[in-house]
Amino acid sequence: MDNASAAADPGGTPAVARPVGSVRAALLVVEGLWAWYRRNWRATVVSSVVQPVLYLLALGFGFGSQVRPGEATQGLPYLAYLAPALLVAGAVQNAAGESTHPVLSSFKWARTYWGIIATPISPGQLVAGQLLWIALRLLTSGAAYLVVAALFGALTGPGVLLSLVFAVLAGMAFSAPLVAYSASVRDEGQGFNAVFRFVVVPMTLFAGTYFPVSQLPVWVWPLAWVTPLWHGTELARAAAFESMSPLPTLGHLAYLLAVLAVGVLLTRRQFTRRLLV
Amino acid sequence: MTAADSLLVHASGLVKRFGDVEAVRGIDVGVRRGEAFGFLGPNGAGKSSTMRMIACVSPRSAGELRVLGMDPQRDGPRIRARLGVVPQQDTLDNELTVRQNLQVYGRYFGLSRDTVRRKAVELMEFAQLSDRAEDQVEPLSGGMKRRLTIARSLVNDPELLLLDEPTIGLDPQARHLLWDRLYQLRHAGVTLILTTHYMDEAEQLCDRLVVMDGGRIVAEGSPAELIARYSTREVLELRFAPGHQRDALPVVATLADRVEVLPDRLLLYTADGEASLAAVHERDVRPASTLIRRSTLEDVFLRLTGRSLVD
Amino acid sequence: MAHELTAPPRPGRGDQTEQRPSPLLRIVPPGLYAGRARMLVERSFLVNRRSWLAVVSGFFEPLFFLFALGLGFGTLVSTVTGPDGQPMDYVAFVAPALLAASAMNGAVYDATINIFHKMRYAKLYDAVLSTPLGPLDVAVGETSWALLRGGLYAAGFVVVLLGMGLVSSAWGLLALPAALLVAFAFAAVGMAATTFMRSWQDFDLVNLAVMPLFLFSTTFYPLSVYPRPLRIAVECLPLYHGVALLRGLVTGYVHWGLLGHVLYLVLMAVVGLLVATKRIARLLLR
């Protein structure tokens, strides 16, 4: 390696740079995002942790006080019925937030992705790091929510820890295709409003978070079944209430993993296409 | 090995196409170790596309390209580990501090935390940003951000530094400070490749340069060689009330190697401006004012790429 | 309206306003207000004409909530205590509250994120203030646009409520101006708040303010759910007054107390507008 001697910075100490392995590269991207987060975490606490907690308070306690436990709530008090579902809904909403403007901005306004690919890190490694970072954010926000929910006495047992895993999986199954979309956006991101209005909000309202999908007209059911949120909610409730059965569990898991895989592939393609022109 | 060692960048027949548009139409370039090499050309000439191919972030469409003796397509990460890149638009992380920008970027090169911490201090010193170390980047002035971008591009001690319009939009003080830093780097043996619109910048910084137009290289050489080849030693400017310059044109046309007609003046390209001016007066041409100056790279540039707008 | 937009500006117009000064012109120091806030509304109209689909889509959000609450929540809870103390249908209870909440949401969004973007990044107001227009023109013009948009949504929502038979008295027609008042109050305060924001990160604080308002202002369940001290706290919230006003009008439980809610919202609008004008002047006319 002759670069260390040839290259120089006036009065500087030579730094030996080298390409790193893919896993390490992805972790370096996560590290870079973490450096940002350490300075800016305050701005995300409200939407990622406070929001689900407030929903739990208002709808679990407030609205729940008007609900009599019955078949629709699986025989549970509404608060207990709602708590694991809000974990998943929160993860999906966080995923939506993390996968839209921050990604577009890194391409378009801050242009930090362009800075990163000028280093030995490749677009594929960048994608891995970015998605891993989102998953970590979902995991920590979900964990924080669970702590608060437990303090409120809204949790039914340790099964919610498994619910947390399912929540992150559902969140990522929603995030990956959305990151791919965000990477394809060339304008100022006006389409994100439509995504939130016509996908995220209806999903959180109709995909089984607050009431069973079966209470909706039959023609709406397939729409709910398509969403990662519904699969995640089914899994999370089953885990929390310790009512898991193998076949549905496998089915939901398979669906979420398939959507995630497709999303990751699409994201890789979009990132490569946009960054390596 | 020897060829690869002396030529840090070697392109032959290099082509870049975007759909039907051919941005770079088969160029041959060789950049030697330790030199400062410039790409000049109007907007859309293909400079930035070429730079991005050299930076290994844009696959070539055809032709050959070796950077540091390697193939960008295959060895992109290994090459990029030894490059510094200053993009046309800053890609700084506006929400991090000056110091963090340097450290985070250094980590992308696989440098240890200790190393990036040390490098950040050195580079802030180098870019005269030490007193802004803990400030967020966003409110910094354009000159400071540019200095930081250049400092950041040095975090891995690159052998080859690519600068795309490094001083665009800066005030004269900031430009001179940047030039000063680039001299230092060149002195330290770093090879520089830069694109610029500013001819004075090219004359100041470049040992050798190429002029690009419409995706092709139209001239190549040192600034002095280019002036000698495409212009004359001096230029005599004769200024008239707008419109009247055309009356004088037939009279003075034979007094110079070449005459260019502008809305309010005639430019006489000549080896000896004083002699030509005397001849002009002899022929009883009375311009409103006159100016004799040395030929510059700008004269070469305008001759080669034309005066009309390209965009 | 459309033909007025395409017509070139008429020079006589400004003189006319000077001859017959509007009330605002008389109380506001000259320089702050040129009486041409309308121009900014026209600009917004031109900008949004190209993205009308996005504008129209805003109408759907409260509808989704209404359907979700009607179809899902409504089967979990069939009746709640209405404003007059009598049990009433849950959907009829929650529908007017959704109207108030969506008026707030739309207004706050328009007045914070949009305005911040225009002020900080697009530098729109720097350009506007280099013309005869003043900061109050900006404040009034932008607020008016937010209102026009909000008014369209509110009108659509009221039509849906009528269609679903959820409006039980003729007073319900006043829901439209009442929703506009809610939107006006929140737009004015939101704009004032925006002038204090240093970076986009502060918008999480906006969320922090708006979300609890949405959730806790008796939108989804009656005030009686709260223990007494909390009840008083909730009664101080601005959206509570919007919800109470609209719920009273739409359910036909009309009494003098509603005027109190109106007064609260009017005060909010006036204070917000004055603060916003002062701040825009300070930020941009230095």
Coordinates of C-alpha atoms in Angstrom, one line a residue, chain A residues 190 193-194 197-198, chain C residues 48 50-59 149 153:
Chain A
Q190 CA -46.0 15.5 -2.5
N193 CA -49.3 13.0 1.7
A194 CA -51.3 10.6 -0.4
R197 CA -53.8 9.8 3.8
F198 CA -54.8 6.8 1.7
Chain C
N48 CA -52.7 24.4 -5.7
R50 CA -51.7 22.1 -10.3
S51 CA -52.0 19.8 -7.4
W52 CA -55.7 19.9 -6.9
L53 CA -55.8 16.1 -6.3
A54 CA -53.7 16.6 -3.1
V55 CA -56.1 19.3 -2.0
V56 CA -59.2 17.1 -2.7
S57 CA -57.6 14.2 -0.9
G58 CA -57.7 16.1 2.4
F59 CA -61.4 15.6 2.4
R149 CA -59.5 25.1 2.0
Y153 CA -63.5 20.1 3.6

